[in-house]
Coordinates of C-alpha atoms in Angstrom, one line a residue:
X1 CA 0.0 0.0 0.0
X2 CA 2.9 2.4 0.9
X3 CA 4.5 1.6 -2.5
X4 CA 1.2 2.4 -4.2
X5 CA 1.0 5.8 -2.5
X6 CA 4.6 6.6 -3.4
X7 CA 3.8 5.9 -7.1
X8 CA 0.8 8.2 -7.0
X9 CA 2.7 11.0 -5.2
X10 CA 5.6 10.7 -7.7
X11 CA 3.2 10.9 -10.6
X12 CA 1.5 14.0 -9.2
X13 CA 4.9 15.7 -8.7
X14 CA 6.0 14.9 -12.2
X15 CA 2.8 16.4 -13.6
X16 CA 3.1 19.6 -11.5
X17 CA 6.7 19.9 -12.6
X18 CA 5.8 19.5 -16.3
X19 CA 3.1 22.1 -16.0
X20 CA 5.4 24.6 -14.3
X21 CA 8.1 24.1 -17.0
X22 CA 5.8 24.4 -20.0
X23 CA 5.2 28.1 -19.7
X24 CA 8.9 28.7 -19.1
X25 CA 9.7 26.7 -22.3
X26 CA 7.1 28.7 -24.2
X27 CA 8.4 32.0 -22.9
X28 CA 11.9 31.0 -24.0
X29 CA 10.6 30.9 -27.6
X30 CA 9.2 34.4 -27.5
X31 CA 10.7 36.9 -30.0
X32 CA 11.3 39.5 -27.2
X33 CA 11.1 39.7 -23.4
X34 CA 8.8 42.4 -21.8
X35 CA 11.9 44.2 -20.5
X36 CA 13.1 44.8 -24.1
X37 CA 10.0 46.9 -24.8
X38 CA 10.6 50.7 -24.9
X39 CA 6.8 51.4 -24.6
X40 CA 4.3 49.0 -23.0
X41 CA 0.6 49.4 -22.7
X42 CA -2.5 47.4 -21.8
X43 CA -5.0 47.5 -24.6
X44 CA -8.6 46.3 -24.1
X45 CA -10.7 45.1 -27.0
X46 CA -14.3 46.0 -27.5
X47 CA -15.3 43.2 -25.1
X48 CA -13.0 44.4 -22.3
X49 CA -10.4 41.7 -22.8
X50 CA -6.9 43.1 -22.0
X51 CA -3.8 42.5 -24.0
X52 CA -0.3 43.7 -23.4
X53 CA 1.2 45.8 -26.3
X54 CA 5.0 46.1 -26.7
X55 CA 6.9 48.6 -28.8
X56 CA 10.4 47.1 -29.0
X57 CA 13.3 48.2 -31.2
X58 CA 16.7 47.1 -32.4
X59 CA 19.7 49.3 -33.2
X60 CA 18.3 51.8 -30.7
X61 CA 20.0 55.0 -29.8
X62 CA 19.2 57.5 -27.0
X63 CA 19.7 61.2 -26.8
X64 CA 18.5 64.5 -25.4
X65 CA 17.3 66.9 -28.1
X66 CA 19.7 69.8 -28.5
X67 CA 19.9 72.9 -30.7
X68 CA 23.7 72.2 -31.0
X69 CA 23.0 69.0 -33.0
X70 CA 22.2 68.7 -36.7
X71 CA 21.3 65.0 -36.7
X72 CA 18.3 62.9 -35.6
X73 CA 18.4 64.5 -32.1
X74 CA 18.3 68.0 -33.3
X75 CA 15.8 70.4 -31.6
X76 CA 15.9 72.6 -34.7
X77 CA 12.9 71.0 -36.3
X78 CA 9.2 70.1 -35.6
X79 CA 10.0 66.7 -34.2
X80 CA 11.5 67.8 -30.9
X81 CA 12.0 70.6 -28.5
X82 CA 15.2 71.3 -26.6
X83 CA 15.5 68.9 -23.7
X84 CA 13.1 66.2 -25.1
X85 CA 14.1 62.6 -24.4
X86 CA 14.5 60.8 -27.7
X87 CA 15.1 57.3 -29.0
X88 CA 15.6 56.1 -32.6
X89 CA 15.7 52.6 -33.9
X90 CA 13.8 50.0 -35.9
X91 CA 10.7 49.2 -33.9
X92 CA 8.1 46.4 -34.1
X93 CA 4.7 46.1 -32.3
X94 CA 4.1 42.9 -30.3
X95 CA 1.0 41.6 -28.5
X96 CA 0.6 39.4 -25.5
X97 CA -2.5 37.7 -24.2
X98 CA -1.8 37.6 -20.4
X99 CA -3.6 34.2 -20.2
X100 CA -0.7 32.7 -22.1
X101 CA 3.1 33.1 -22.0
X102 CA 3.4 33.6 -25.7
X103 CA 4.3 37.0 -27.2
X104 CA 3.2 37.5 -30.8
X105 CA 5.1 39.6 -33.3
X106 CA 2.8 41.7 -35.4
X107 CA 3.3 42.8 -39.0
X108 CA 3.7 46.4 -38.0
X109 CA 7.2 47.6 -38.3
X110 CA 8.7 51.2 -38.1
X111 CA 12.2 51.6 -39.6
X112 CA 14.3 54.5 -38.3
X113 CA 11.4 55.7 -36.1
X114 CA 12.0 58.7 -33.9
X115 CA 10.4 58.1 -30.6
X116 CA 9.9 61.2 -28.6
X117 CA 9.4 60.0 -25.0
X118 CA 8.7 63.5 -23.7
X119 CA 5.9 64.1 -26.2
X120 CA 4.7 60.5 -26.0
X121 CA 4.6 59.8 -29.7
X122 CA 3.4 56.3 -28.9
X123 CA 0.3 56.7 -26.9
X124 CA -3.2 55.4 -26.2
X125 CA -6.8 56.7 -26.2
X126 CA -8.5 54.5 -23.6
X127 CA -12.2 53.5 -24.1
X128 CA -14.8 55.6 -22.3
X129 CA -17.8 53.5 -23.3
X130 CA -18.7 49.8 -23.0
X131 CA -18.2 48.1 -26.4
X132 CA -15.5 50.6 -27.4
X133 CA -11.9 49.3 -27.7
X134 CA -8.9 51.2 -26.5
X135 CA -6.9 52.8 -29.3
X136 CA -3.1 52.7 -29.7
X137 CA -1.5 55.5 -31.8
X138 CA 2.0 55.5 -33.3
X139 CA 2.6 59.2 -34.1
X140 CA 5.1 61.1 -36.2
X141 CA 5.6 64.7 -37.2
X142 CA 4.3 65.9 -40.5
X143 CA 5.8 69.4 -40.3
X144 CA 4.1 72.8 -39.9
X145 CA 2.8 71.8 -36.5
X146 CA 1.0 68.8 -37.8
X147 CA 1.2 65.2 -36.5
X148 CA 0.0 62.0 -38.1
X149 CA -0.7 58.8 -36.2
X150 CA -1.4 55.2 -37.2
X151 CA -4.4 53.9 -35.2
X152 CA -4.5 50.3 -33.9
X153 CA -6.9 48.3 -31.8
X154 CA -7.3 44.6 -30.7
X155 CA -9.8 42.7 -32.8
X156 CA -10.4 38.9 -32.3
X157 CA -7.0 38.7 -30.6
X158 CA -5.1 40.4 -33.5
X159 CA -3.6 43.9 -33.6
X160 CA -5.6 45.7 -36.3
X161 CA -4.8 49.0 -38.1
X162 CA -7.8 51.2 -38.6
X163 CA -6.3 54.5 -39.7
X164 CA -3.1 55.4 -41.6
X165 CA -1.5 58.5 -40.2
X166 CA -0.8 60.3 -43.5
X167 CA -4.6 60.4 -44.2
X168 CA -5.4 62.3 -41.0
X169 CA -2.9 65.1 -40.2
X170 CA -3.9 67.0 -37.0
X171 CA -2.8 69.7 -34.6
X172 CA -5.0 68.4 -31.8
X173 CA -4.8 64.7 -30.7
X174 CA -8.0 62.7 -30.8
X175 CA -10.7 63.3 -28.2
X176 CA -13.6 60.9 -27.6
X177 CA -16.9 62.5 -28.5
X178 CA -19.1 59.4 -28.2
X179 CA -19.1 55.6 -28.4
X180 CA -16.5 54.7 -31.1
X181 CA -16.4 58.3 -32.1
X182 CA -13.4 60.6 -32.1
X183 CA -12.5 64.1 -33.2
X184 CA -9.3 65.7 -34.3
X185 CA -8.5 69.3 -35.3
X186 CA -5.9 70.8 -37.7
X187 CA -4.8 74.4 -37.9
X188 CA -3.9 75.7 -41.3
X189 CA -1.4 78.6 -41.0
X190 CA -1.9 79.7 -44.6
X191 CA -5.6 80.6 -44.1
X192 CA -5.4 80.9 -40.3
X193 CA -8.3 78.5 -39.9
X194 CA -9.1 75.4 -37.9
X195 CA -10.4 72.3 -39.6
X196 CA -12.2 69.5 -37.7
X197 CA -12.6 65.8 -38.5
X198 CA -15.1 63.4 -36.8
X199 CA -14.1 59.8 -37.1
X200 CA -16.6 56.9 -36.5
X201 CA -15.0 53.5 -36.0
X202 CA -16.8 50.1 -36.4
X203 CA -14.6 47.8 -34.4
X204 CA -16.5 44.7 -35.5
X205 CA -16.0 45.3 -39.2
X206 CA -12.6 47.1 -38.9
X207 CA -14.0 50.1 -40.9
X208 CA -14.1 53.8 -40.2
X209 CA -15.8 56.9 -41.7
X210 CA -15.3 60.6 -41.4
X211 CA -17.3 63.8 -41.5
X212 CA -15.9 67.4 -41.4
X213 CA -18.0 69.6 -39.2
X214 CA -17.8 73.4 -39.3
X215 CA -18.3 75.6 -36.2
X216 CA -19.3 79.2 -35.9
X217 CA -17.1 79.5 -32.9
X218 CA -14.2 77.0 -33.2
X219 CA -12.4 78.7 -30.4
X220 CA -15.1 77.5 -27.9
X221 CA -14.6 73.9 -29.2
X222 CA -10.9 74.2 -28.8
X223 CA -11.1 75.6 -25.3
X224 CA -13.2 72.6 -24.2
X225 CA -10.9 70.1 -25.9
X226 CA -10.4 67.0 -23.7
X227 CA -7.0 65.4 -23.2
X228 CA -8.2 61.8 -23.6
X229 CA -4.8 60.4 -24.7
X230 CA -2.3 58.9 -22.3

């Protein structure tokens, strides 16, 4: 009888050991470790399921923007102000379902990307309504005070791009104006006028549409602009 119990206990211990080692083995196959990520966010899908998002780079360099420099860390352009913390490198977006130990490499890659940590050029717009996913933005300067941003969200466990930044230049980062509805604003210095864009996202179909409202008093709209990005 004692021998029988010893066999049972040994079997249980082996199973426990195998279960504990399996996630470690899976983690060892991951393309990156979380510590390699320069920017990390938790992004919830439309159902509230959270995923970790990693923005990790190779050949990365770090600098403080300076007016004395004429290279990528120069503060003499629209991409940085003096004293901004900057990184440059070749970056890739990765996703991680916390219920597993596997980190997935996405198809989204940014070569020679300038990451302005002070301005938070990689940022999120968290959901403010049930059924609305969090949005991840990878932004970049477009000159003349404009910024563009690629918009991403999690759909069926996959990182999905919903907007290409060069199609939506803006001076004001998106604010949430309703469920799956956002607004940006762009100032045109040539005609000294603000232009607004309302974006409606359908997270189920991965589609979006836009309208361009005009306001009699745009200054009032801008004064009430909400900082919904993080």
